[in-house]
Amino acid sequence: MTEITPRPVLRLHPAHRDDIGDLTTRRPVPGPGLDQVDPFLFLNHHGPQTYAPGNAGLPFGPHPHRGFETVTFILDGELAHNDSGGGESIIKAGGIQWMTAGSGLIHAELSPADFKRNGGPMEILQLWVNLPSRLKMTKPDYVGLQAADIPTFTTEGGVVVEPVSGEWLGVKAPIQSLIDIHLAVVRLPAGARFQAPVAPGRTVFFYAVKGQVSVAGTPVPEWNLAALGEGDTVEITAQTDAVVLLGHAEPINEPVFSHGPFVMTTREEIIQAIEDYQSGKFGPPPKV
């Protein structure tokens, strides 16, 4: 029998609080001592919080992106998306939005009219995933999936796995990404154990969204990103009911030049992105 080597926790990176107006926001990456988890660039954790009736909703009006992908997990509440490429949807709790900015998109991420009128709970994760230089100018794309579109399954130990991209324990996810990114939301009841095989050499992205878990015996508190070492499996044990964002991918190993909403490989490409946006090459801003 082949011996399984769990990946150890090398470091913990607590999410730092960086609210956007009245929107509760925590960010584990980038942060002190952690520029990226190649190819995972950035994670904003908005909420959990409850909006009162008659609220202004989320503040993310039309803005541009180029050179990477955004993956948005609507854990609670709902989110409206509209972009210059024609992508449009309102995704409710349990769904996701996968946007390939590629050569350039302008999009808006706002609360639907019903949510602003009625209020309610809201919790959203937005993850930025880099694209290699050969794909940075790929054609933009957008996919919005509701909870019913995600092939959720439950393990014998009661762990609920929501596969978003790639494949998880033999279950093919609805998104097959440009660079073989595997992403899932994993919900563990207290006392449960979960093992996910990950080939050596791949980068693991592990963020504790809620509750207390351990990875290969090392505690990972709520709102912490765990940097994992080499091995061939991720071994999670839950001390309380918990939610984890888990992903893995091959590192890109290329320079990263970022400026606001643009992520490229050279400074010159950033300048070009700004010029292209200002000259209207990203298309007309979406109506909101």
Short mmCIF file of N, CA and C in Angstrom, two decimals, residues 90 111-118:
data_model
loop_
_atom_site.label_atom_id
_atom_site.label_comp_id
_atom_site.label_asym_id
_atom_site.label_seq_id
_atom_site.Cartn_x
_atom_site.Cartn_y
_atom_site.Cartn_z
N ILE A 90 -28.19 37.19 -11.48
CA ILE A 90 -28.34 37.39 -10.04
C ILE A 90 -28.16 36.02 -9.41
N SER A 111 -25.80 44.70 -5.09
CA SER A 111 -26.92 43.99 -4.47
C SER A 111 -28.18 44.21 -5.32
N PRO A 112 -28.95 43.16 -5.57
CA PRO A 112 -30.20 43.32 -6.32
C PRO A 112 -31.18 44.24 -5.57
N ALA A 113 -32.14 44.78 -6.33
CA ALA A 113 -33.11 45.72 -5.75
C ALA A 113 -33.86 45.10 -4.58
N ASP A 114 -34.23 43.81 -4.68
CA ASP A 114 -34.97 43.16 -3.59
C ASP A 114 -34.16 43.15 -2.30
N PHE A 115 -32.83 42.88 -2.43
CA PHE A 115 -31.99 42.83 -1.24
C PHE A 115 -31.86 44.21 -0.61
N LYS A 116 -31.72 45.23 -1.43
CA LYS A 116 -31.61 46.60 -0.87
C LYS A 116 -32.92 47.02 -0.21
N ARG A 117 -34.02 46.57 -0.74
CA ARG A 117 -35.32 46.93 -0.17
C ARG A 117 -35.59 46.16 1.13
N ASN A 118 -35.30 44.84 1.12
CA ASN A 118 -35.69 43.99 2.25
C ASN A 118 -34.57 43.74 3.25
#
